[in-house]
XYZ file of C-alpha atoms in Angstrom:
711
model
C 145.942 178.101 48.008
C 147.551 181.493 47.323
C 151.178 181.547 48.306
C 152.574 184.378 50.463
C 155.224 186.796 49.301
C 158.669 185.521 50.387
C 159.623 187.298 53.621
C 163.208 187.638 52.440
C 162.132 190.226 49.892
C 161.774 193.542 51.750
C 159.834 195.172 48.933
C 157.363 192.320 48.696
C 158.244 191.750 45.033
C 158.193 188.507 43.140
C 161.447 186.514 42.920
C 164.194 188.543 41.235
C 164.655 188.373 37.506
C 168.249 187.660 36.595
C 168.098 188.437 32.898
C 169.540 191.667 31.520
C 167.414 194.703 30.864
C 166.164 195.093 27.294
C 166.158 198.694 26.103
C 163.289 199.971 23.986
C 164.634 202.100 21.139
C 162.843 205.317 20.271
C 162.793 206.761 16.823
C 164.543 210.005 16.063
C 162.432 213.095 16.386
C 160.321 211.837 19.276
C 162.035 213.897 21.954
C 159.487 215.821 24.007
C 159.963 219.068 25.938
C 160.862 218.721 29.617
C 161.734 215.062 28.980
C 164.751 215.015 31.253
C 162.830 216.108 34.327
C 160.836 213.015 35.063
C 163.359 210.526 33.756
C 165.976 211.922 36.099
C 163.865 212.701 39.121
C 160.464 211.186 39.460
C 160.304 208.014 41.546
C 157.024 207.057 39.939
C 156.865 208.562 36.475
C 158.489 207.446 33.262
C 160.339 209.786 30.918
C 158.189 212.012 28.804
C 160.036 211.487 25.570
C 163.573 210.476 26.353
C 164.866 207.084 25.293
C 162.571 204.676 27.091
C 164.187 201.604 28.558
C 163.639 198.767 30.932
C 165.279 199.099 34.330
C 167.107 195.947 35.470
C 165.063 193.941 37.951
C 165.087 193.894 40.826
C 166.534 197.372 41.057
C 166.654 199.642 44.082
C 163.738 202.003 44.383
C 164.760 205.546 43.624
C 164.918 207.800 46.634
C 165.478 211.183 44.989
C 163.599 213.812 46.988
C 161.537 216.075 44.789
C 160.842 219.600 46.019
C 157.294 219.704 47.402
C 154.753 221.267 45.071
C 151.492 220.637 46.924
C 151.305 224.259 48.109
C 152.625 225.782 44.890
C 150.517 227.807 42.511
C 151.383 226.351 39.113
C 150.279 228.308 36.049
C 150.348 226.128 32.935
C 150.007 226.936 29.240
C 152.580 224.628 27.702
C 155.302 225.201 26.741
C 155.079 227.878 29.439
C 155.014 227.416 33.217
C 155.044 229.798 36.158
C 155.577 228.315 39.623
C 155.015 230.445 42.715
C 154.438 230.247 46.443
C 151.464 231.905 48.093
C 153.698 234.857 49.017
C 153.720 236.098 45.452
C 157.376 237.123 45.399
C 159.667 235.013 43.217
C 162.749 234.629 45.377
C 164.747 232.126 43.336
C 164.359 229.472 46.005
C 163.090 226.007 45.179
C 161.207 225.730 41.896
C 159.988 229.332 41.815
C 160.111 231.094 38.485
C 158.947 231.363 34.905
C 159.810 228.466 32.582
C 159.678 228.056 28.834
C 160.076 224.553 27.357
C 161.698 223.341 30.563
C 164.218 226.177 31.046
C 163.895 228.758 33.836
C 163.773 232.103 32.089
C 163.288 234.092 35.314
C 163.958 232.861 38.828
C 163.635 236.054 40.866
C 161.043 238.830 40.659
C 160.853 240.721 43.952
C 158.788 243.876 44.231
C 159.346 246.686 46.734
C 156.985 249.633 47.055
C 158.101 252.691 49.034
C 161.071 250.653 50.232
C 158.919 247.801 51.594
C 157.924 244.365 50.441
C 154.145 244.070 50.191
C 152.499 242.042 52.929
C 150.913 239.045 51.200
C 147.181 238.799 51.972
C 145.808 236.570 49.213
C 147.015 234.197 46.502
C 144.768 232.197 44.210
C 144.519 230.645 40.775
C 142.101 232.503 38.524
C 142.584 230.229 35.502
C 144.716 227.232 34.591
C 147.391 229.561 33.228
C 147.039 232.551 35.572
C 147.443 233.375 39.272
C 146.605 236.513 41.215
C 148.531 237.757 44.259
C 147.417 240.618 46.471
C 149.533 242.421 49.031
C 149.339 245.653 51.006
C 151.817 248.404 51.838
C 151.781 251.358 54.238
C 153.342 253.992 51.975
C 152.588 257.035 54.190
C 154.673 257.508 57.293
C 151.765 259.213 59.089
C 148.996 256.960 57.791
C 148.557 254.966 60.972
C 148.358 251.169 61.066
C 146.113 250.833 57.995
C 147.674 250.064 54.615
C 147.092 252.695 51.959
C 148.383 250.899 48.841
C 147.150 247.592 47.471
C 149.623 245.741 45.249
C 148.031 243.279 42.854
C 150.169 240.976 40.719
C 148.736 238.858 37.911
C 151.161 236.170 36.768
C 150.640 234.307 33.508
C 152.267 231.111 32.245
C 153.071 232.827 28.940
C 155.738 234.901 30.721
C 153.717 238.013 31.554
C 153.417 239.655 34.959
C 151.284 242.731 35.547
C 151.917 244.706 38.756
C 149.113 247.118 39.662
C 149.227 249.621 42.536
C 145.901 250.909 43.828
C 145.789 253.816 46.278
C 143.448 253.946 49.246
C 144.872 257.262 50.429
C 142.872 260.516 50.394
C 145.884 262.386 49.004
C 148.322 262.026 46.138
C 151.051 259.451 46.764
C 154.442 259.451 45.079
C 155.951 256.041 45.613
C 159.162 254.477 44.370
C 158.744 250.996 42.935
C 161.656 248.581 42.551
C 161.677 245.158 40.918
C 164.718 242.945 41.484
C 165.145 240.379 38.697
C 167.490 237.448 38.181
C 167.764 234.057 36.552
C 170.082 231.071 36.271
C 168.696 229.791 32.926
C 168.710 226.331 34.461
C 166.790 223.307 33.235
C 163.857 222.328 35.436
C 165.503 218.991 36.192
C 168.593 220.755 37.512
C 166.469 223.145 39.571
C 164.524 220.272 41.119
C 167.658 218.347 42.011
C 169.407 221.363 43.567
C 171.931 221.785 40.737
C 170.666 225.018 39.227
C 173.881 226.984 39.541
C 174.394 230.659 40.460
C 172.425 233.616 39.158
C 173.844 235.021 35.941
C 175.070 238.601 35.511
C 172.585 240.902 33.805
C 172.996 243.540 31.143
C 170.681 246.410 30.269
C 168.623 245.589 27.211
C 166.109 247.945 25.599
C 163.504 248.656 28.325
C 164.677 245.920 30.658
C 167.410 243.363 31.338
C 169.056 240.431 29.581
C 170.925 237.334 30.823
C 172.995 234.966 28.707
C 174.894 231.717 29.054
C 176.286 229.065 26.703
C 172.896 227.378 26.315
C 170.618 230.360 25.831
C 169.460 233.767 26.970
C 166.486 235.444 28.586
C 165.059 238.939 28.251
C 162.699 240.922 30.478
C 161.104 244.035 29.027
C 158.954 246.514 30.954
C 156.051 248.737 29.997
C 156.271 251.588 30.825
C 160.069 251.640 30.587
C 161.793 252.056 33.964
C 163.315 255.330 35.072
C 166.478 253.427 36.028
C 167.870 250.017 35.084
C 170.843 248.802 37.143
C 172.435 245.750 35.542
C 174.830 245.117 38.429
C 171.943 244.791 40.886
C 169.409 243.353 38.426
C 167.113 246.214 39.363
C 164.396 248.183 37.561
C 163.017 251.362 39.168
C 160.006 253.623 38.675
C 158.640 256.701 40.453
C 154.863 256.370 40.275
C 152.279 259.002 41.182
C 148.995 257.647 42.554
C 146.021 260.045 42.760
C 143.465 259.403 45.533
C 141.802 256.104 44.707
C 143.867 255.851 41.506
C 145.869 253.000 39.990
C 149.129 252.622 38.049
C 150.452 249.466 36.422
C 153.740 248.041 35.234
C 153.841 245.044 32.909
C 156.850 242.737 32.653
C 157.331 240.318 29.763
C 159.755 237.417 30.045
C 160.910 235.520 26.978
C 163.892 233.498 25.791
C 166.320 235.432 23.642
C 165.323 235.288 19.983
C 161.844 233.964 20.751
C 158.497 235.641 20.493
C 155.617 235.320 22.947
C 154.801 231.767 24.031
C 151.871 230.410 22.035
C 150.051 227.768 24.022
C 148.341 225.066 21.969
C 145.165 225.133 24.013
C 144.585 228.873 23.645
C 144.034 228.910 19.914
C 140.924 228.299 17.892
C 142.511 225.029 16.751
C 142.223 223.354 20.152
C 141.115 219.723 19.704
C 138.889 219.811 22.792
C 135.385 221.227 22.826
C 134.448 223.683 25.563
C 131.934 221.415 27.288
C 129.828 222.692 30.184
C 127.972 220.994 33.016
C 125.106 222.386 35.082
C 122.745 220.853 37.592
C 121.372 220.600 41.081
C 124.881 220.165 42.493
C 126.761 223.428 41.815
C 130.090 221.611 42.045
C 129.624 219.904 38.685
C 129.937 223.158 36.747
C 133.122 224.196 38.530
C 134.660 220.743 38.117
C 133.933 220.504 34.394
C 135.184 224.049 33.736
C 138.427 223.477 35.632
C 139.089 220.059 34.102
C 138.632 221.369 30.558
C 140.877 224.357 31.349
C 143.593 222.102 32.732
C 143.410 219.821 29.709
C 143.744 222.804 27.374
C 146.755 224.005 29.356
C 148.533 220.629 29.032
C 148.216 220.347 25.251
C 151.397 219.973 23.222
C 152.121 219.765 19.508
C 154.180 217.045 17.905
C 157.326 218.976 16.952
C 157.649 217.207 13.591
C 153.907 217.339 12.781
C 152.459 220.499 14.391
C 148.891 219.686 13.360
C 148.921 216.693 15.730
C 148.389 217.435 19.405
C 148.582 215.312 22.514
C 148.471 215.844 26.260
C 151.510 216.146 28.463
C 151.206 213.930 31.537
C 151.273 216.737 34.104
C 153.027 219.724 35.632
C 155.591 220.364 36.842
C 157.342 216.986 36.551
C 155.866 215.397 33.456
C 155.515 218.065 30.796
C 156.428 215.744 27.945
C 154.840 212.836 26.136
C 154.139 209.814 28.366
C 152.531 207.361 25.905
C 150.266 205.367 28.226
C 148.982 208.431 30.081
C 148.428 210.335 26.817
C 146.304 207.467 25.467
C 144.348 207.084 28.719
C 143.557 210.800 28.863
C 142.589 210.948 25.183
C 140.226 208.005 25.706
C 138.598 209.602 28.751
C 138.028 212.840 26.817
C 136.342 211.302 23.768
C 133.094 213.086 24.810
C 134.959 216.337 23.989
C 135.660 215.206 20.424
C 137.940 212.807 18.561
C 140.608 215.244 17.358
C 142.797 214.789 20.423
C 142.554 211.011 20.056
C 143.536 211.232 16.403
C 146.526 213.480 17.107
C 147.697 211.276 19.968
C 147.374 208.111 17.891
C 149.252 209.596 14.945
C 152.013 210.902 17.191
C 152.498 207.514 18.852
C 152.201 205.569 15.596
C 155.352 207.375 14.455
C 157.235 205.978 17.460
C 156.083 202.375 16.905
C 158.916 199.872 16.552
C 159.099 198.449 13.040
C 160.940 195.556 11.457
C 161.499 192.002 12.629
C 161.994 190.946 16.221
C 160.019 190.394 19.391
C 159.414 194.129 19.871
C 157.997 194.741 16.414
C 154.734 196.667 16.738
C 155.449 197.833 20.281
C 154.915 201.483 21.202
C 157.932 202.412 23.347
C 157.390 203.332 26.977
C 159.368 203.338 30.219
C 159.078 201.034 33.183
C 156.975 202.299 36.065
C 157.098 201.381 39.734
C 154.184 199.083 40.569
C 154.107 199.424 44.343
C 155.392 197.337 47.228
C 154.219 193.924 46.001
C 155.321 193.795 42.380
C 158.405 194.662 40.337
C 158.145 197.626 37.974
C 155.663 197.305 35.146
C 156.142 198.254 31.516
C 154.133 201.174 30.191
C 155.083 200.124 26.648
C 152.838 197.106 27.086
C 150.018 199.291 28.378
C 150.401 201.829 25.559
C 150.532 199.157 22.867
C 147.321 197.582 24.171
C 145.591 200.954 24.550
C 146.303 202.019 20.962
C 143.749 199.770 19.188
C 141.236 200.347 21.985
C 141.380 204.130 21.598
C 141.146 203.851 17.815
C 138.130 201.530 18.029
C 136.280 203.704 20.540
C 137.199 206.957 18.753
C 135.535 205.504 15.657
C 132.370 204.913 17.701
C 132.466 208.554 18.849
C 132.806 209.792 15.276
C 136.446 209.668 14.136
C 136.170 210.019 10.336
C 136.523 206.771 8.394
C 139.493 208.054 6.398
C 141.469 208.868 9.544
C 140.537 205.529 11.086
C 141.757 203.650 8.006
C 145.036 205.585 7.992
C 145.682 204.537 11.594
C 144.497 200.962 11.160
C 147.894 199.521 10.072
C 149.487 200.764 13.320
C 146.662 199.167 15.322
C 147.158 195.913 13.388
C 150.839 195.929 14.314
C 149.890 196.388 17.997
C 147.536 193.414 17.794
C 150.149 191.351 15.949
C 152.608 192.113 18.750
C 150.002 190.938 21.277
C 149.435 187.613 19.513
C 153.155 187.050 18.941
C 154.026 187.834 22.568
C 151.354 185.515 23.946
C 152.396 182.828 21.493
C 150.993 179.443 22.382
C 150.311 180.529 25.958
C 147.179 181.882 27.562
C 148.415 185.005 29.332
C 150.353 188.069 28.244
C 153.635 187.827 30.182
C 155.775 190.444 31.833
C 158.482 191.696 29.427
C 161.191 190.073 31.562
C 161.728 186.325 31.612
C 160.348 184.903 34.823
C 158.241 187.983 35.501
C 154.642 187.796 36.695
C 151.423 187.705 34.727
C 149.742 190.887 35.941
C 146.012 191.066 36.470
C 145.566 194.508 34.925
C 147.743 193.542 31.947
C 145.405 190.639 31.176
C 142.458 193.041 31.432
C 144.132 195.456 28.979
C 145.014 192.589 26.624
C 141.517 191.092 26.711
C 139.935 194.462 25.931
C 142.425 195.118 23.117
C 141.698 191.722 21.566
C 137.917 192.174 21.537
C 137.840 195.802 20.408
C 140.697 195.173 17.996
C 138.837 192.245 16.463
C 135.739 194.407 16.098
C 137.841 197.038 14.330
C 139.471 194.520 11.981
C 136.116 192.971 11.102
C 134.628 196.396 10.330
C 137.268 196.975 7.655
C 137.421 193.434 6.333
C 140.913 192.830 7.701
C 142.029 189.335 8.753
C 142.879 188.315 12.316
C 139.698 189.164 14.184
C 138.518 185.587 14.598
C 141.800 184.508 16.159
C 141.744 187.404 18.618
C 138.192 186.587 19.710
C 139.066 182.923 20.174
C 142.109 183.766 22.299
C 140.055 186.231 24.377
C 137.521 183.468 25.080
C 140.289 181.108 26.198
C 141.756 183.843 28.376
C 138.380 184.452 30.045
C 137.872 180.795 30.835
C 141.351 180.338 32.318
C 141.482 183.675 34.142
C 138.362 183.047 36.211
C 140.035 180.104 37.882
C 143.729 180.950 37.736
C 143.492 184.547 39.014
C 140.927 184.123 41.770
C 142.335 183.999 45.301
C 139.874 182.303 47.630
C 139.537 183.525 51.209
C 136.970 183.585 54.007
C 135.527 186.838 52.732
C 134.465 185.426 49.388
C 137.725 185.739 47.467
C 139.330 188.433 45.350
C 141.142 188.833 42.034
C 144.865 188.305 42.481
C 147.085 191.219 41.540
C 149.398 188.877 39.669
C 150.247 185.253 39.055
C 153.785 183.902 38.914
C 154.684 181.448 36.125
C 154.708 178.649 38.719
C 151.096 179.434 39.637
C 151.827 181.305 42.846
C 149.350 184.175 43.406
C 150.026 187.689 44.651
C 146.689 188.110 46.415
C 146.854 191.678 47.725
C 143.842 193.909 47.070
C 144.502 197.052 45.070
C 142.812 199.532 42.767
C 144.387 197.940 39.701
C 141.564 195.385 39.876
C 139.190 198.149 38.751
C 140.582 197.645 35.239
C 138.744 194.325 35.184
C 135.503 196.321 35.001
C 136.702 198.485 32.085
C 135.817 196.205 29.183
C 135.478 198.680 26.309
C 132.668 199.886 24.047
C 131.546 197.812 21.068
C 128.810 198.716 18.580
C 125.120 199.351 19.267
C 125.848 200.688 22.743
C 127.086 197.308 23.982
C 130.135 196.868 26.195
C 132.510 193.964 25.664
C 132.391 191.060 28.138
C 134.843 191.097 31.040
C 137.275 188.589 32.478
C 135.192 187.951 35.610
C 131.956 186.026 35.850
C 128.832 187.492 37.443
C 129.567 186.210 40.960
C 133.173 187.411 40.850
C 132.104 190.817 39.527
C 129.653 191.186 42.406
C 132.387 190.296 44.890
C 134.807 192.788 43.336
C 132.152 195.509 43.504
C 131.651 194.764 47.195
C 135.402 194.961 47.824
C 135.871 198.221 45.915
C 132.998 199.774 47.830
C 134.235 198.489 51.197
C 136.087 200.525 53.838
C 139.462 198.933 53.068
C 139.426 200.375 49.543
C 137.124 203.400 49.716
C 138.866 206.124 51.714
C 135.814 208.386 51.567
C 137.779 210.593 49.136
C 138.234 207.952 46.451
C 139.699 204.511 45.856
C 142.959 203.570 47.563
C 145.613 202.105 45.273
C 146.242 199.448 47.943
C 143.759 198.248 50.543
C 144.151 199.681 54.035
C 144.301 196.172 55.539
C 147.322 195.127 53.464
C 150.600 194.817 55.336
C 152.455 197.207 52.991
C 149.730 199.888 53.026
C 151.045 203.449 53.057
C 148.481 206.232 52.582
C 151.109 208.259 50.703
C 152.357 205.344 48.600
C 151.660 206.322 45.010
C 150.813 202.678 44.246
C 150.738 201.532 47.841
C 147.685 203.266 49.300
C 147.311 206.778 47.876
C 144.144 207.682 45.986
C 144.873 207.861 42.263
C 142.131 209.815 40.523
C 142.373 207.862 37.271
C 141.773 204.534 39.026
C 138.830 205.900 40.988
C 137.205 207.141 37.769
C 137.836 203.758 36.143
C 136.179 202.042 39.091
C 133.170 204.383 39.061
C 132.459 203.972 35.357
C 133.081 200.223 35.487
C 130.779 199.760 38.461
C 128.038 201.774 36.769
C 128.328 199.675 33.615
C 128.196 196.464 35.654
C 125.074 197.665 37.470
C 126.543 198.471 40.894
C 125.365 202.047 41.186
C 125.454 202.240 44.980
C 129.193 201.554 45.182
C 129.854 203.764 42.153
C 127.850 206.667 43.587
C 129.697 206.575 46.897
C 133.081 206.714 45.164
C 131.834 209.468 42.859
C 130.627 211.666 45.725
C 133.898 211.151 47.581
C 135.959 212.190 44.587
C 133.729 215.205 43.973
C 134.190 216.267 47.607
C 137.953 215.872 47.265
C 137.958 217.941 44.074
C 136.231 220.785 45.896
C 138.990 220.900 48.529
C 141.580 221.139 45.748
C 139.786 224.043 44.081
C 138.541 221.540 41.477
C 142.084 221.193 40.084
C 142.502 217.505 40.835
C 146.055 216.267 41.440
C 147.071 212.926 39.988
C 146.972 211.492 43.530
C 146.571 212.344 47.196
C 146.840 210.480 50.485
C 144.477 207.597 51.154
C 143.817 208.601 54.771
C 140.276 207.835 55.908
C 137.819 210.680 55.529
C 136.614 212.260 58.773
C 133.885 214.758 59.572
C 135.099 218.235 58.674
C 138.367 216.871 57.273
C 140.066 217.259 53.919
C 142.251 214.921 51.859
C 145.974 215.299 52.473
C 147.929 216.400 49.394
C 150.803 214.290 48.117
C 153.832 216.608 48.077
C 155.191 215.237 44.783
C 151.947 214.872 42.803
C 151.524 216.598 39.460
C 148.788 219.209 39.515
C 147.367 219.658 36.967
C 147.616 216.131 35.633
C 146.160 214.959 32.335
C 144.617 211.731 33.588
C 143.106 213.451 36.645
C 141.561 216.274 34.595
C 140.325 213.792 31.994
C 138.885 211.641 34.793
C 136.725 214.565 35.897
C 135.278 214.828 32.379
C 134.679 211.065 32.249
C 132.951 210.970 35.636
C 130.483 213.728 34.795
C 129.679 212.480 31.304
C 129.302 208.902 32.572
C 126.268 210.023 34.601
C 124.414 210.261 31.300
C 125.612 206.832 30.152
C 126.410 208.018 26.612
C 127.198 205.089 24.292
C 127.630 206.348 20.727
C 127.914 204.339 17.528
C 128.660 206.978 14.915
C 129.125 204.498 12.027
C 125.579 203.235 12.678
C 124.339 206.819 13.280
C 122.963 205.909 16.719
C 123.570 206.862 20.322
C 122.337 204.848 23.294
C 121.807 206.436 26.709
C 122.095 204.412 29.906
C 122.075 207.101 32.648
C 122.780 206.336 36.282
C 119.229 205.668 37.392
C 119.821 206.718 41.001
C 120.893 210.226 39.834
C 123.506 210.567 42.631
C 124.057 214.287 41.940
C 120.472 215.140 41.105
C 119.644 216.684 37.755
C 122.614 217.342 35.493
C 122.864 218.923 32.056
C 125.836 218.450 29.717
C 126.327 220.761 26.746
C 129.076 221.211 24.178
C 129.939 217.516 23.890
C 130.771 216.059 20.475
C 129.419 212.969 18.693
C 129.888 212.291 14.977
C 131.611 215.646 14.597
C 128.630 217.683 15.824
C 127.522 219.249 19.096
C 125.723 216.944 21.509
C 123.809 217.969 24.635
C 121.947 215.784 27.095
C 120.078 216.267 30.351
C 119.493 213.683 33.080
C 116.565 214.321 35.432
C 116.372 213.691 39.167
C 114.533 210.468 38.288
C 117.504 209.234 36.284
C 115.857 209.765 32.900
C 117.973 211.112 30.030
C 116.843 213.419 27.228
C 118.883 214.482 24.198
C 118.690 218.247 23.697
C 121.089 218.653 20.761
C 122.590 216.152 18.328
C 123.950 215.740 14.809
C 121.418 215.555 11.997
C 120.416 211.965 11.391
C 121.727 210.657 14.712
C 119.102 208.283 16.103
C 118.487 207.264 19.712
C 119.367 203.594 20.144
C 117.450 201.108 22.239
């Protein structure tokens, strides 16, 4: 019988671990931009590149209030950010401003036309890195109640703002324009925690203003140059003449002192992601694919020590640095867009891998992450280390060149050696802390890593594959009995198992990882930890009303005692987990449940302008309703944008085997979105296009020379 969580533990966690925390060292040179933000502030996100460490257990849950960002317009082209409200004016309040590499280069940019602030009438994102704000002004004293000047502001993450005045007056207008500027040059972490400090004094510089402090400086230049520049007031002034129906523009450029224009990784011709497109009967698929690819491009970063290697930041505004597990997950989901991102991510993380003797040898460092109300924090280092060989193995199937695969193979071998050494003579991969639980999703990650890792080792004639396969078989046999919590409804996979055999039987979205078994050769997926009957029961549970909110999969079932629709691992919909469930259900043959979750997520994406946040509230969907945003969620987020790509490409069931020069197609036969065409994908280094008909039949329209259709 499953044992209940002790009532004396208010967080519903397993019994406390008394051992000391074990820090994970990080090699020099692995610091990522913006790293201090999430490590200092986020209650649910690990540091993006700062020294990763284990938090002592059980520790108090962090209660730092993050400024809400659900209504913010966030322009992203890393290392640049621009965060605005829908009013358009940058007032210096909250997070508003332009940022470069985590420092606020401009906090205030307030426009007045003819002595008045424009009345905001529209604000919208026009690209991942650009927002447009429109306001109106009555510049003529005798013009009646109708506005006669339209003020349009286009704000770009690279530090550019263009202010355009358009006259609707039948006569010439001469209007004074003033722009009040200021900054505190504060780090984003300080801004978010309310410790930004006062605005700095300005000085006149060239055709604009300059601010300086001990840690840096910022410059704003204007084109055309202003008629007046008042340093004491931080004010630039122009006298503009507008002919009837005419326009005049002023462009402001913000940059750190001594720096040139911000060059975003994703804007260049060297972007590792292909510009894939989706078309079909459902017009939403095109908008979703376009937005997801744009957001992924905007979140790209270069490894500072090896600029040719790129990876994805976890998300804006809180997680603009390297989060190893999330970077690997997103790179894996975007393999249909090419293998270059996977290669760059793997090389970047291989350089952080712990070397030398000891229990942590081979581990890829990562922080601890809150695991919700029922479990103590989990270790993302474990997740990242297990994901590394999986991504390498699957990237090879999608066409990662053999030379690059072989160069990365030693790092994958060290990950697999860490897995075997950590399991030891046992059956399950334990929690990093003595006395910690055996987590369900960790066993799923470990089982997948063992099977795909063994396949990789065998392909290159390396030893160790047989032992990994044997352990995976033993794990499967034991797991099906040890991790199954029987109940009147047919049972469920337990979220975790204590060393004494006690089960944590709550139902959550982490069980979807049991369906994500990994791609082997010849279009075949690896076996899973559940048997056929258990898989069918899990599919029924994931498709049931307790888990399916109508907008996606809840991270914790609505019938659980600790359910909170806003709990990031206690009931909120996490896009990554929903995508994992959809693709896993399709692979297992449960298209009905998968299609329902897919349509719900697609409907949610539409309400968010197709820029999916990492999570949103798990409130039940109602007629005419919309999902409630989570006020602290990153948006854009790498795993959410990558999930959109995975969901759309999974409809075609693409299973490549580039080393064998084959690709197998297993489309969703029910065609839940009607006909869909996917172009600009990449397999074996060449363009790949496929179309799925309304009857669920797939046809390859473009492929690499010599690539054969598998059976």
